[in-house]
mmCIF file of C-alpha atoms in Angstrom:
data_model
loop_
_atom_site.group_PDB
_atom_site.id
_atom_site.type_symbol
_atom_site.label_atom_id
_atom_site.label_comp_id
_atom_site.label_asym_id
_atom_site.label_seq_id
_atom_site.Cartn_x
_atom_site.Cartn_y
_atom_site.Cartn_z
ATOM 1 C CA MET A 711 27.019 -6.027 -20.693
ATOM 2 C CA THR A 712 29.180 -3.350 -19.103
ATOM 3 C CA HIS A 713 28.222 -1.509 -15.975
ATOM 4 C CA THR A 714 29.055 2.093 -16.867
ATOM 5 C CA ASP A 715 28.343 3.354 -13.381
ATOM 6 C CA TRP A 716 27.565 6.993 -14.036
ATOM 7 C CA PRO A 717 27.663 8.938 -10.780
ATOM 8 C CA LEU A 718 24.602 10.483 -9.131
ATOM 9 C CA TRP A 719 24.280 14.286 -9.125
ATOM 10 C CA GLU A 720 22.079 16.466 -6.933
ATOM 11 C CA VAL A 721 20.348 19.310 -8.755
ATOM 12 C CA PHE A 722 19.612 22.734 -7.246
ATOM 13 C CA VAL A 723 17.545 25.316 -9.111
ATOM 14 C CA ARG A 724 17.058 29.014 -8.392
ATOM 15 C CA SER A 725 13.750 30.319 -9.714
ATOM 16 C CA ARG A 726 13.413 33.542 -11.667
ATOM 17 C CA ARG A 727 12.607 35.633 -8.603
ATOM 18 C CA GLY A 728 14.016 33.193 -6.087
ATOM 19 C CA LEU A 729 16.663 34.233 -3.590
ATOM 20 C CA SER A 730 18.239 30.839 -3.182
ATOM 21 C CA HIS A 731 18.838 27.584 -4.988
ATOM 22 C CA THR A 732 16.415 24.843 -3.954
ATOM 23 C CA HIS A 733 17.029 21.113 -4.207
ATOM 24 C CA ALA A 734 15.011 19.910 -7.204
ATOM 25 C CA GLY A 735 16.053 16.262 -7.428
ATOM 26 C CA SER A 736 18.866 14.115 -8.712
ATOM 27 C CA LEU A 737 20.031 12.408 -11.877
ATOM 28 C CA HIS A 738 22.804 10.233 -13.294
ATOM 29 C CA ALA A 739 25.328 11.604 -15.785
ATOM 30 C CA PRO A 740 28.902 10.786 -16.782
ATOM 31 C CA ASP A 741 30.209 14.302 -16.113
ATOM 32 C CA ALA A 742 29.195 17.715 -14.791
ATOM 33 C CA GLU A 743 28.502 19.182 -18.215
ATOM 34 C CA LEU A 744 26.030 16.455 -19.172
ATOM 35 C CA ALA A 745 24.526 16.581 -15.677
ATOM 36 C CA LEU A 746 23.868 20.289 -16.269
ATOM 37 C CA ARG A 747 22.310 19.705 -19.674
ATOM 38 C CA ASN A 748 20.095 16.907 -18.438
ATOM 39 C CA ALA A 749 19.070 18.967 -15.408
ATOM 40 C CA ARG A 750 18.089 21.778 -17.772
ATOM 41 C CA ASP A 751 15.869 19.399 -19.757
ATOM 42 C CA LEU A 752 14.466 17.626 -16.737
ATOM 43 C CA TYR A 753 13.891 20.366 -14.176
ATOM 44 C CA THR A 754 13.586 23.720 -15.990
ATOM 45 C CA ARG A 755 11.564 22.961 -19.124
ATOM 46 C CA ARG A 756 8.595 25.044 -17.987
ATOM 47 C CA GLY A 757 10.414 28.158 -16.872
ATOM 48 C CA GLU A 758 11.097 26.838 -13.362
ATOM 49 C CA GLY A 759 14.374 28.648 -12.962
ATOM 50 C CA ILE A 760 17.287 30.605 -14.307
ATOM 51 C CA SER A 761 20.241 29.106 -12.477
ATOM 52 C CA ILE A 762 21.239 25.483 -11.919
ATOM 53 C CA TRP A 763 23.852 23.937 -9.667
ATOM 54 C CA VAL A 764 24.812 20.285 -10.029
ATOM 55 C CA VAL A 765 26.807 18.629 -7.259
ATOM 56 C CA PRO A 766 28.089 15.053 -7.143
ATOM 57 C CA SER A 767 26.020 13.300 -4.454
ATOM 58 C CA SER A 768 29.223 11.874 -3.009
ATOM 59 C CA ALA A 769 30.311 15.446 -2.171
ATOM 60 C CA VAL A 770 27.318 15.994 0.127
ATOM 61 C CA THR A 771 27.682 15.324 3.827
ATOM 62 C CA ALA A 772 24.317 15.150 5.577
ATOM 63 C CA SER A 773 23.486 15.522 9.252
ATOM 64 C CA SER A 774 22.427 12.322 10.934
ATOM 65 C CA PRO A 775 18.803 11.793 12.038
ATOM 66 C CA ASP A 776 20.107 10.194 15.261
ATOM 67 C CA GLU A 777 21.425 13.506 16.518
ATOM 68 C CA LYS A 778 18.432 15.512 15.301
ATOM 69 C CA ASP A 779 17.618 16.874 18.725
ATOM 70 C CA PRO A 780 20.990 17.780 20.220
ATOM 71 C CA PHE A 781 22.301 18.980 16.859
ATOM 72 C CA PHE A 782 19.522 21.449 16.163
ATOM 73 C CA GLU A 783 18.420 22.364 19.696
ATOM 74 C CA PRO A 784 18.749 26.142 20.051
ATOM 75 C CA ALA A 785 20.919 26.786 23.074
ATOM 76 C CA ALA A 786 18.505 27.509 25.925
ATOM 77 C CA ASP A 787 21.126 29.580 27.736
ATOM 78 C CA LYS A 788 21.482 31.966 24.806
ATOM 79 C CA PRO A 789 18.076 33.681 24.674
ATOM 80 C CA TYR A 790 19.778 36.873 23.452
ATOM 81 C CA ARG A 791 19.927 35.200 20.008
ATOM 82 C CA HIS A 792 16.204 35.825 19.617
ATOM 83 C CA PRO A 793 14.643 39.231 18.917
ATOM 84 C CA THR A 794 11.999 38.643 21.592
ATOM 85 C CA PHE A 795 14.747 38.833 24.256
ATOM 86 C CA TYR A 796 14.971 42.599 23.947
ATOM 87 C CA GLU A 797 12.383 44.710 25.700
ATOM 88 C CA ILE A 798 11.626 48.079 24.177
ATOM 89 C CA PRO A 799 9.548 50.639 26.082
ATOM 90 C CA GLU A 800 6.076 51.196 24.677
ATOM 91 C CA GLY A 801 5.589 54.067 22.331
ATOM 92 C CA VAL A 802 9.074 53.960 20.816
ATOM 93 C CA GLN A 803 8.534 53.831 17.072
ATOM 94 C CA HIS A 804 10.384 52.333 14.123
ATOM 95 C CA LEU A 805 12.201 49.672 16.162
ATOM 96 C CA MET B 645 18.054 15.172 0.123
ATOM 97 C CA THR B 646 19.393 12.083 -1.523
ATOM 98 C CA THR B 647 22.236 10.549 0.367
ATOM 99 C CA THR B 648 24.591 7.764 -0.441
ATOM 100 C CA HIS B 649 24.178 6.229 2.987
ATOM 101 C CA ALA B 650 20.615 5.063 2.591
ATOM 102 C CA ALA B 651 21.583 1.433 2.009
ATOM 103 C CA GLU B 652 23.110 1.070 5.470
ATOM 104 C CA ALA B 653 19.926 -0.123 7.131
ATOM 105 C CA PRO B 654 20.146 -1.472 10.656
ATOM 106 C CA PRO B 655 19.233 -5.156 11.111
ATOM 107 C CA PRO B 656 15.498 -5.952 10.949
ATOM 108 C CA ASP B 657 15.170 -6.503 14.681
ATOM 109 C CA ALA B 658 15.213 -2.786 15.288
ATOM 110 C CA PRO B 659 17.322 -1.837 18.289
ATOM 111 C CA ASP B 660 16.616 0.880 20.829
ATOM 112 C CA GLY B 661 13.036 1.854 20.125
ATOM 113 C CA LEU B 662 13.639 2.630 16.451
ATOM 114 C CA GLN B 663 10.545 0.656 15.513
ATOM 115 C CA GLU B 664 8.461 2.657 18.020
ATOM 116 C CA HIS B 665 9.857 5.893 16.644
ATOM 117 C CA PHE B 666 9.016 4.801 13.086
ATOM 118 C CA ASP B 667 5.469 3.773 14.065
ATOM 119 C CA ALA B 668 4.928 7.069 15.853
ATOM 120 C CA THR B 669 6.152 9.045 12.848
ATOM 121 C CA ILE B 670 3.704 7.199 10.600
ATOM 122 C CA ALA B 671 0.883 7.632 13.118
ATOM 123 C CA ARG B 672 1.509 11.394 13.273
ATOM 124 C CA ASP B 673 1.298 11.524 9.452
ATOM 125 C CA GLN B 674 4.867 12.741 9.251
ATOM 126 C CA ARG B 675 7.244 11.798 6.479
ATOM 127 C CA ILE B 676 9.953 9.169 6.572
ATOM 128 C CA GLU B 677 13.169 10.526 5.049
ATOM 129 C CA PRO B 678 16.083 8.632 3.433
ATOM 130 C CA ARG B 679 18.368 8.594 6.472
ATOM 131 C CA ASP B 680 15.651 7.666 8.977
ATOM 132 C CA TRP B 681 15.479 4.111 10.223
ATOM 133 C CA MET B 682 12.731 2.089 8.540
ATOM 134 C CA PRO B 683 11.656 -1.573 8.693
ATOM 135 C CA ASP B 684 13.210 -3.770 6.032
ATOM 136 C CA GLY B 685 9.797 -4.690 4.632
ATOM 137 C CA TYR B 686 8.891 -1.022 4.266
ATOM 138 C CA ARG B 687 12.103 -0.354 2.347
ATOM 139 C CA ARG B 688 11.639 -3.407 0.095
ATOM 140 C CA THR B 689 7.984 -2.654 -0.672
ATOM 141 C CA LEU B 690 8.810 0.944 -1.529
ATOM 142 C CA ILE B 691 11.710 0.010 -3.787
ATOM 143 C CA ARG B 692 9.453 -2.448 -5.602
ATOM 144 C CA GLN B 693 6.574 -0.015 -5.945
ATOM 145 C CA ILE B 694 8.647 3.037 -6.951
ATOM 146 C CA ALA B 695 10.824 1.058 -9.377
ATOM 147 C CA GLN B 696 7.795 -0.480 -11.077
ATOM 148 C CA HIS B 697 6.262 2.949 -11.235
ATOM 149 C CA ALA B 698 9.445 4.257 -12.901
ATOM 150 C CA HIS B 699 9.553 1.312 -15.332
ATOM 151 C CA SER B 700 5.934 2.071 -16.295
ATOM 152 C CA GLU B 701 6.850 5.617 -17.265
ATOM 153 C CA ILE B 702 9.705 4.381 -19.441
ATOM 154 C CA ILE B 703 7.810 1.536 -21.135
ATOM 155 C CA GLY B 704 4.800 3.882 -21.401
ATOM 156 C CA MET B 705 6.744 5.995 -23.886
ATOM 157 C CA GLN B 706 6.406 3.216 -26.467
ATOM 158 C CA PRO B 707 2.660 2.943 -27.205
ATOM 159 C CA GLU B 708 2.341 6.671 -27.803
ATOM 160 C CA GLY B 709 5.805 7.034 -29.296
ATOM 161 C CA GLU B 710 4.641 4.819 -32.137
ATOM 162 C CA TRP B 711 2.420 7.671 -33.335
ATOM 163 C CA ILE B 712 4.979 10.492 -33.278
ATOM 164 C CA THR B 713 5.999 10.008 -36.916
ATOM 165 C CA ARG B 714 2.383 9.504 -37.964
ATOM 166 C CA ALA B 715 0.696 12.367 -36.086
ATOM 167 C CA PRO B 716 -1.868 14.052 -38.361
ATOM 168 C CA SER B 717 -0.653 17.634 -37.869
ATOM 169 C CA LEU B 718 2.511 19.406 -36.802
ATOM 170 C CA ARG B 719 0.707 20.753 -33.731
ATOM 171 C CA ARG B 720 -0.363 17.268 -32.614
ATOM 172 C CA LYS B 721 3.114 15.953 -33.319
ATOM 173 C CA ALA B 722 4.731 18.643 -31.154
ATOM 174 C CA ILE B 723 2.248 17.970 -28.323
ATOM 175 C CA LEU B 724 2.860 14.241 -28.465
ATOM 176 C CA PHE B 725 6.602 14.771 -28.541
ATOM 177 C CA ALA B 726 6.455 16.965 -25.429
ATOM 178 C CA LYS B 727 4.276 14.445 -23.647
ATOM 179 C CA VAL B 728 6.600 11.527 -24.312
ATOM 180 C CA GLN B 729 9.476 13.720 -23.124
ATOM 181 C CA ASP B 730 7.546 14.325 -19.876
ATOM 182 C CA GLU B 731 7.162 10.565 -19.378
ATOM 183 C CA ALA B 732 10.938 10.165 -19.608
ATOM 184 C CA GLY B 733 11.275 12.867 -16.966
ATOM 185 C CA HIS B 734 8.785 11.106 -14.679
ATOM 186 C CA GLY B 735 10.814 7.938 -15.002
ATOM 187 C CA LEU B 736 13.931 9.820 -13.910
ATOM 188 C CA TYR B 737 12.268 11.467 -10.890
ATOM 189 C CA LEU B 738 11.029 8.060 -9.779
ATOM 190 C CA TYR B 739 14.352 6.277 -10.259
ATOM 191 C CA SER B 740 15.912 9.065 -8.169
ATOM 192 C CA ALA B 741 13.340 8.463 -5.425
ATOM 193 C CA ALA B 742 14.053 4.704 -5.534
ATOM 194 C CA GLU B 743 17.775 5.404 -5.191
ATOM 195 C CA THR B 744 17.275 7.272 -1.917
ATOM 196 C CA LEU B 745 16.251 3.860 -0.548
ATOM 197 C CA GLY B 746 19.592 2.339 -1.512
ATOM 198 C CA ALA B 747 18.503 0.865 -4.841
ATOM 199 C CA ASP B 748 20.789 1.257 -7.845
ATOM 200 C CA ARG B 749 19.288 2.463 -11.099
ATOM 201 C CA ASP B 750 21.423 0.236 -13.338
ATOM 202 C CA ASP B 751 20.359 -2.732 -11.253
ATOM 203 C CA LEU B 752 16.666 -1.762 -11.495
ATOM 204 C CA THR B 753 16.983 -1.431 -15.277
ATOM 205 C CA GLN B 754 18.561 -4.871 -15.364
ATOM 206 C CA ARG B 755 15.667 -6.275 -13.335
ATOM 207 C CA LEU B 756 13.179 -4.773 -15.779
ATOM 208 C CA ILE B 757 15.015 -6.148 -18.788
ATOM 209 C CA GLU B 758 15.227 -9.613 -17.267
ATOM 210 C CA GLY B 759 11.506 -9.510 -16.437
ATOM 211 C CA ARG B 760 12.129 -9.699 -12.684
ATOM 212 C CA GLN B 761 10.288 -6.422 -12.095
ATOM 213 C CA LYS B 762 7.018 -5.410 -13.694
ATOM 214 C CA TYR B 763 5.497 -2.314 -15.225
ATOM 215 C CA SER B 764 1.889 -1.209 -15.576
ATOM 216 C CA SER B 765 -0.331 -3.745 -17.368
ATOM 217 C CA ILE B 766 -1.849 -0.980 -19.514
ATOM 218 C CA PHE B 767 1.225 -0.530 -21.713
ATOM 219 C CA ASN B 768 0.869 -4.041 -23.090
ATOM 220 C CA TYR B 769 -2.048 -2.964 -25.253
ATOM 221 C CA PRO B 770 -1.474 -1.765 -28.830
ATOM 222 C CA THR B 771 -2.187 1.737 -30.178
ATOM 223 C CA LEU B 772 -4.145 1.054 -33.359
ATOM 224 C CA SER B 773 -5.280 4.561 -34.377
ATOM 225 C CA PHE B 774 -4.466 8.161 -33.581
ATOM 226 C CA ALA B 775 -7.600 8.321 -31.417
ATOM 227 C CA ASP B 776 -5.772 5.929 -29.062
ATOM 228 C CA VAL B 777 -3.338 8.746 -28.292
ATOM 229 C CA GLY B 778 -6.245 10.872 -27.075
ATOM 230 C CA VAL B 779 -7.856 8.028 -25.141
ATOM 231 C CA ILE B 780 -4.556 7.200 -23.430
ATOM 232 C CA GLY B 781 -4.320 10.815 -22.299
ATOM 233 C CA TRP B 782 -7.901 10.819 -21.065
ATOM 234 C CA PHE B 783 -8.190 7.325 -19.504
ATOM 235 C CA VAL B 784 -4.656 6.226 -18.736
ATOM 236 C CA ASP B 785 -3.373 9.555 -17.462
ATOM 237 C CA GLY B 786 -6.749 10.053 -15.750
ATOM 238 C CA ALA B 787 -6.391 6.718 -13.953
ATOM 239 C CA ALA B 788 -2.797 7.594 -13.108
ATOM 240 C CA ILE B 789 -4.006 10.827 -11.500
ATOM 241 C CA CYS B 790 -6.592 8.988 -9.371
ATOM 242 C CA ASN B 791 -3.826 6.676 -8.239
ATOM 243 C CA GLN B 792 -1.132 9.281 -7.772
ATOM 244 C CA VAL B 793 -2.814 12.286 -6.193
ATOM 245 C CA PRO B 794 -3.195 10.371 -2.891
ATOM 246 C CA LEU B 795 0.467 9.296 -3.244
ATOM 247 C CA CYS B 796 1.433 12.972 -2.852
ATOM 248 C CA ARG B 797 0.676 12.272 0.848
ATOM 249 C CA SER B 798 2.547 8.968 0.893
ATOM 250 C CA SER B 799 4.572 8.395 4.056
ATOM 251 C CA TYR B 800 7.910 8.275 2.238
ATOM 252 C CA GLY B 801 9.056 11.872 1.627
ATOM 253 C CA PRO B 802 11.037 11.551 -1.635
ATOM 254 C CA TYR B 803 8.230 9.503 -3.245
ATOM 255 C CA ALA B 804 5.558 11.982 -2.157
ATOM 256 C CA ARG B 805 7.597 14.923 -3.486
ATOM 257 C CA ALA B 806 8.184 13.211 -6.850
ATOM 258 C CA MET B 807 4.434 12.604 -7.102
ATOM 259 C CA VAL B 808 3.593 16.281 -6.615
ATOM 260 C CA ARG B 809 5.582 17.180 -9.682
ATOM 261 C CA ILE B 810 4.367 14.237 -11.730
ATOM 262 C CA CYS B 811 0.688 14.860 -10.926
ATOM 263 C CA LYS B 812 0.897 18.400 -12.243
ATOM 264 C CA GLU B 813 2.148 17.122 -15.570
ATOM 265 C CA GLU B 814 -0.261 14.167 -15.731
ATOM 266 C CA SER B 815 -3.312 16.381 -15.351
ATOM 267 C CA PHE B 816 -1.941 18.511 -18.141
ATOM 268 C CA HIS B 817 -1.653 15.374 -20.321
ATOM 269 C CA GLN B 818 -5.198 14.387 -19.449
ATOM 270 C CA ARG B 819 -6.433 17.745 -20.724
ATOM 271 C CA GLN B 820 -4.383 17.336 -23.906
ATOM 272 C CA GLY B 821 -5.951 13.929 -24.539
ATOM 273 C CA TYR B 822 -9.478 15.100 -23.874
ATOM 274 C CA GLU B 823 -9.035 18.118 -26.117
ATOM 275 C CA LEU B 824 -7.768 15.879 -28.919
ATOM 276 C CA LEU B 825 -10.869 13.668 -28.587
ATOM 277 C CA MET B 826 -13.163 16.714 -28.495
ATOM 278 C CA THR B 827 -11.629 17.881 -31.753
ATOM 279 C CA MET B 828 -12.158 14.485 -33.362
ATOM 280 C CA MET B 829 -15.759 14.313 -32.108
ATOM 281 C CA ARG B 830 -16.453 17.610 -33.868
ATOM 282 C CA GLY B 831 -15.028 16.105 -37.069
ATOM 283 C CA THR B 832 -16.343 13.527 -39.521
ATOM 284 C CA ASP B 833 -18.322 10.364 -38.816
ATOM 285 C CA ALA B 834 -15.185 8.355 -39.472
ATOM 286 C CA GLN B 835 -13.322 10.357 -36.814
ATOM 287 C CA ARG B 836 -16.140 9.881 -34.278
ATOM 288 C CA GLU B 837 -16.081 6.157 -34.971
ATOM 289 C CA MET B 838 -12.329 6.099 -34.362
ATOM 290 C CA VAL B 839 -12.846 7.714 -30.960
ATOM 291 C CA GLN B 840 -15.623 5.311 -29.935
ATOM 292 C CA ASP B 841 -13.559 2.338 -31.086
ATOM 293 C CA ALA B 842 -10.560 3.524 -29.034
ATOM 294 C CA VAL B 843 -12.799 4.061 -25.985
ATOM 295 C CA ASP B 844 -14.207 0.535 -26.373
ATOM 296 C CA ARG B 845 -10.731 -1.018 -26.499
ATOM 297 C CA TRP B 846 -9.137 0.984 -23.645
ATOM 298 C CA TRP B 847 -11.940 1.184 -21.072
ATOM 299 C CA TRP B 848 -11.496 -2.184 -19.385
ATOM 300 C CA PRO B 849 -7.688 -2.205 -19.492
ATOM 301 C CA SER B 850 -7.815 1.253 -17.861
ATOM 302 C CA LEU B 851 -9.988 -0.072 -15.015
ATOM 303 C CA MET B 852 -7.436 -2.856 -14.536
ATOM 304 C CA MET B 853 -4.686 -0.281 -13.947
ATOM 305 C CA PHE B 854 -5.918 -0.028 -10.343
ATOM 306 C CA GLY B 855 -4.834 -3.595 -9.735
ATOM 307 C CA PRO B 856 -6.699 -6.700 -8.577
ATOM 308 C CA PRO B 857 -9.823 -6.394 -6.398
ATOM 309 C CA ASP B 858 -9.185 -5.698 -2.701
ATOM 310 C CA ASP B 859 -9.729 -9.288 -1.584
ATOM 311 C CA ALA B 860 -7.018 -10.482 -4.016
ATOM 312 C CA SER B 861 -4.414 -7.777 -3.458
ATOM 313 C CA PRO B 862 -1.674 -9.261 -1.271
ATOM 314 C CA ASN B 863 0.388 -6.120 -0.593
ATOM 315 C CA SER B 864 -2.471 -3.695 -0.037
ATOM 316 C CA ALA B 865 -3.206 -4.068 3.665
ATOM 317 C CA ARG B 866 0.413 -3.607 4.718
ATOM 318 C CA SER B 867 0.995 -0.707 2.332
ATOM 319 C CA MET B 868 -2.056 1.022 3.731
ATOM 320 C CA ALA B 869 -0.990 0.433 7.324
ATOM 321 C CA TRP B 870 2.368 2.008 6.471
ATOM 322 C CA LYS B 871 0.535 4.848 4.692
ATOM 323 C CA ILE B 872 2.470 4.183 1.494
ATOM 324 C CA LYS B 873 -0.941 3.776 -0.141
ATOM 325 C CA ARG B 874 -3.843 5.864 1.093
ATOM 326 C CA HIS B 875 -6.807 4.139 -0.616
ATOM 327 C CA SER B 876 -7.636 0.607 -1.705
ATOM 328 C CA ASN B 877 -7.620 -0.507 -5.363
ATOM 329 C CA ASP B 878 -11.414 -0.815 -5.490
ATOM 330 C CA GLU B 879 -11.919 2.589 -3.892
ATOM 331 C CA LEU B 880 -9.685 4.275 -6.470
ATOM 332 C CA ARG B 881 -11.278 2.356 -9.335
ATOM 333 C CA ARG B 882 -14.730 3.547 -8.267
ATOM 334 C CA ARG B 883 -13.477 7.106 -7.984
ATOM 335 C CA PHE B 884 -12.146 6.881 -11.550
ATOM 336 C CA VAL B 885 -15.483 5.607 -12.865
ATOM 337 C CA ASP B 886 -17.386 8.403 -11.092
ATOM 338 C CA MET B 887 -14.992 10.963 -12.517
ATOM 339 C CA THR B 888 -15.024 9.606 -16.077
ATOM 340 C CA VAL B 889 -18.723 8.934 -16.738
ATOM 341 C CA PRO B 890 -19.753 12.629 -16.947
ATOM 342 C CA GLN B 891 -16.686 13.344 -19.109
ATOM 343 C CA ALA B 892 -17.789 10.597 -21.520
ATOM 344 C CA GLU B 893 -21.293 12.092 -21.702
ATOM 345 C CA LYS B 894 -19.883 15.524 -22.478
ATOM 346 C CA LEU B 895 -17.688 14.028 -25.157
ATOM 347 C CA GLY B 896 -20.584 12.076 -26.666
ATOM 348 C CA VAL B 897 -19.158 8.559 -26.380
ATOM 349 C CA THR B 898 -20.523 5.505 -24.607
ATOM 350 C CA LEU B 899 -18.529 3.356 -22.189
ATOM 351 C CA PRO B 900 -18.630 -0.348 -23.116
ATOM 352 C CA ASP B 901 -20.291 -1.612 -19.937
ATOM 353 C CA PRO B 902 -23.996 -2.651 -19.933
ATOM 354 C CA GLU B 903 -23.985 -2.751 -16.117
ATOM 355 C CA LEU B 904 -22.834 0.838 -15.754
ATOM 356 C CA ARG B 905 -25.469 3.007 -14.049
ATOM 357 C CA TRP B 906 -25.777 5.645 -11.352
ATOM 358 C CA ASN B 907 -26.675 4.264 -7.948
ATOM 359 C CA GLU B 908 -28.584 7.011 -6.168
ATOM 360 C CA GLU B 909 -28.468 5.280 -2.807
ATOM 361 C CA ALA B 910 -24.711 4.670 -2.821
ATOM 362 C CA GLY B 911 -23.931 8.010 -4.430
ATOM 363 C CA HIS B 912 -21.646 6.185 -6.871
ATOM 364 C CA HIS B 913 -21.827 4.370 -10.168
ATOM 365 C CA ASP B 914 -22.366 0.633 -10.279
ATOM 366 C CA PHE B 915 -20.236 -0.994 -12.931
ATOM 367 C CA GLY B 916 -19.327 -4.407 -14.339
ATOM 368 C CA THR B 917 -16.413 -6.605 -13.340
ATOM 369 C CA PRO B 918 -13.170 -6.395 -15.308
ATOM 370 C CA ASP B 919 -11.839 -9.655 -16.706
ATOM 371 C CA TRP B 920 -9.405 -10.519 -13.912
ATOM 372 C CA ASP B 921 -8.115 -13.565 -15.795
ATOM 373 C CA GLU B 922 -7.044 -11.251 -18.582
ATOM 374 C CA LEU B 923 -5.258 -8.980 -16.081
ATOM 375 C CA MET B 924 -3.378 -11.975 -14.651
ATOM 376 C CA ARG B 925 -2.350 -13.120 -18.129
ATOM 377 C CA VAL B 926 -1.088 -9.630 -19.045
ATOM 378 C CA ILE B 927 0.831 -9.231 -15.782
ATOM 379 C CA LYS B 928 2.439 -12.650 -16.258
ATOM 380 C CA GLY B 929 3.755 -11.530 -19.669
ATOM 381 C CA ASP B 930 1.102 -12.924 -21.974
ATOM 382 C CA GLY B 931 -0.654 -9.718 -23.059
ATOM 383 C CA PRO B 932 -0.923 -8.445 -26.650
ATOM 384 C CA CYS B 933 2.360 -6.444 -26.648
ATOM 385 C CA ASN B 934 4.458 -7.693 -23.707
ATOM 386 C CA ASP B 935 7.115 -9.272 -25.909
ATOM 387 C CA ARG B 936 7.335 -6.301 -28.230
ATOM 388 C CA ARG B 937 7.692 -3.775 -25.362
ATOM 389 C CA MET B 938 10.406 -5.755 -23.607
ATOM 390 C CA GLU B 939 12.280 -6.496 -26.814
ATOM 391 C CA ARG B 940 12.343 -2.783 -27.674
ATOM 392 C CA ARG B 941 13.636 -1.808 -24.235
ATOM 393 C CA ARG B 942 16.268 -4.557 -24.278
ATOM 394 C CA THR B 943 17.488 -3.641 -27.752
ATOM 395 C CA ALA B 944 17.788 0.049 -26.845
ATOM 396 C CA HIS B 945 19.828 -0.908 -23.787
ATOM 397 C CA GLU B 946 22.139 -3.320 -25.581
ATOM 398 C CA GLU B 947 22.672 -1.273 -28.713
ATOM 399 C CA GLY B 948 23.265 1.846 -26.633
ATOM 400 C CA ALA B 949 25.991 0.223 -24.529
ATOM 401 C CA TRP B 950 28.875 1.580 -26.634
ATOM 402 C CA VAL B 951 27.487 5.127 -26.400
ATOM 403 C CA ARG B 952 27.351 4.916 -22.610
ATOM 404 C CA GLU B 953 30.892 3.572 -22.565
ATOM 405 C CA ALA B 954 32.052 6.399 -24.852
ATOM 406 C CA ALA B 955 30.521 9.006 -22.534
ATOM 407 C CA THR B 956 32.186 7.406 -19.519
ATOM 408 C CA ALA B 957 35.591 7.276 -21.276
ATOM 409 C CA HIS B 958 35.251 10.900 -22.376
ATOM 410 C CA ALA B 959 34.384 12.013 -18.846
ATOM 411 C CA ALA B 960 37.438 10.161 -17.497
ATOM 412 C CA LYS B 961 39.687 11.801 -20.086
ATOM 413 C CA GLN B 962 38.331 15.290 -19.324
ATOM 414 C CA ALA B 963 38.772 14.713 -15.601
ATOM 415 C CA ALA B 964 42.365 13.565 -16.137
ATOM 416 C CA ARG B 965 43.086 16.658 -18.261
ATOM 417 C CA ALA B 966 41.600 18.925 -15.623
ATOM 418 C CA ARG B 967 43.815 17.316 -12.965
ATOM 419 C CA LYS B 968 46.912 17.746 -15.142
ATOM 420 C CA GLY B 969 45.981 21.378 -15.821
ATOM 421 C CA ALA B 970 45.553 22.037 -12.123
ATOM 422 C CA ALA B 971 48.910 20.433 -11.330
ATOM 423 C CA ALA B 972 50.786 22.421 -14.009
#
């Protein structure tokens, strides 16, 4: 028996009113076109979305859980990145 | 997110407090994700459980699939078709979840075909009338829901997320099945007899879907400590009985258990003991349809090999053309 080794694809779906594509799952397919068709059948059969992206899993680089803290820590010395940094006098409207 | 690095697990003697970190994550009821460190046993148990769950969805297409060409109306045929299509989808979600643990789907399929991995005992029973289709929806999907709703909180993230989606569709199937039986019960005497006969044949096998009793379930304690499972087999079985008895009354069928009665004090139903010897025989491959189910799956795999090869060759050719086009 031959091992056909179809690659793994990650599927992203944008819902009808959705702003962004959301990761829906993954599947195996020989090429992008069949990955798209299978994703349509598998993930959007009940009106879940109107746009699909398929991406070969091998093309995804993920952050490592080991560096979770330093990688995502908001820089403590840059408080001006947050809206709460800015003081507005009371009574000023529409700001 | 699925990653291709999941297989690179550190050695079992976890270095640098990884084990403590894992234990703390479980204790806080947080999810383990594919790239997090996890104990080898946790990974192996999950691969086994998720793969067997996936296999069950795929083999489970057969008993009902047998009635697609014989469905009594176009409406029932379309419903059954859609349901079997959903089962295929559930199989794919689950194989995807297993792959985040470093398992390979082709390899899992091979294990199924060689009988090295199991699937749910329930699919080794034959579907003898169209009422069986309804009873499978009601009992088998109902039992699956009892089992799977708590799995939506399973400690392994990809498994839990797959279960959320699957549970939605299973409860929809359960309604389909119950509605089919309701329709038959409003029909002729012969139709009512078909329903009762199907109930009589599927009741005990459905109770066995929850697995052996707690004192004979080797993997349970560890799976519960790891929060892969949230309730014991016996607990879930009792929940299923409590849920199903009033549904049976409403439908107008009896459940084939003389010991079944409400226990006011316990607040649950008392019920008889399933034939555990039968369950063991079915799991070991000696049930009514084991050979037929496996033979069908094996034949589909072997006779489909040339189609898979054709698709792979076509994809390679298209990719080569695209490269040439880009170079020109």
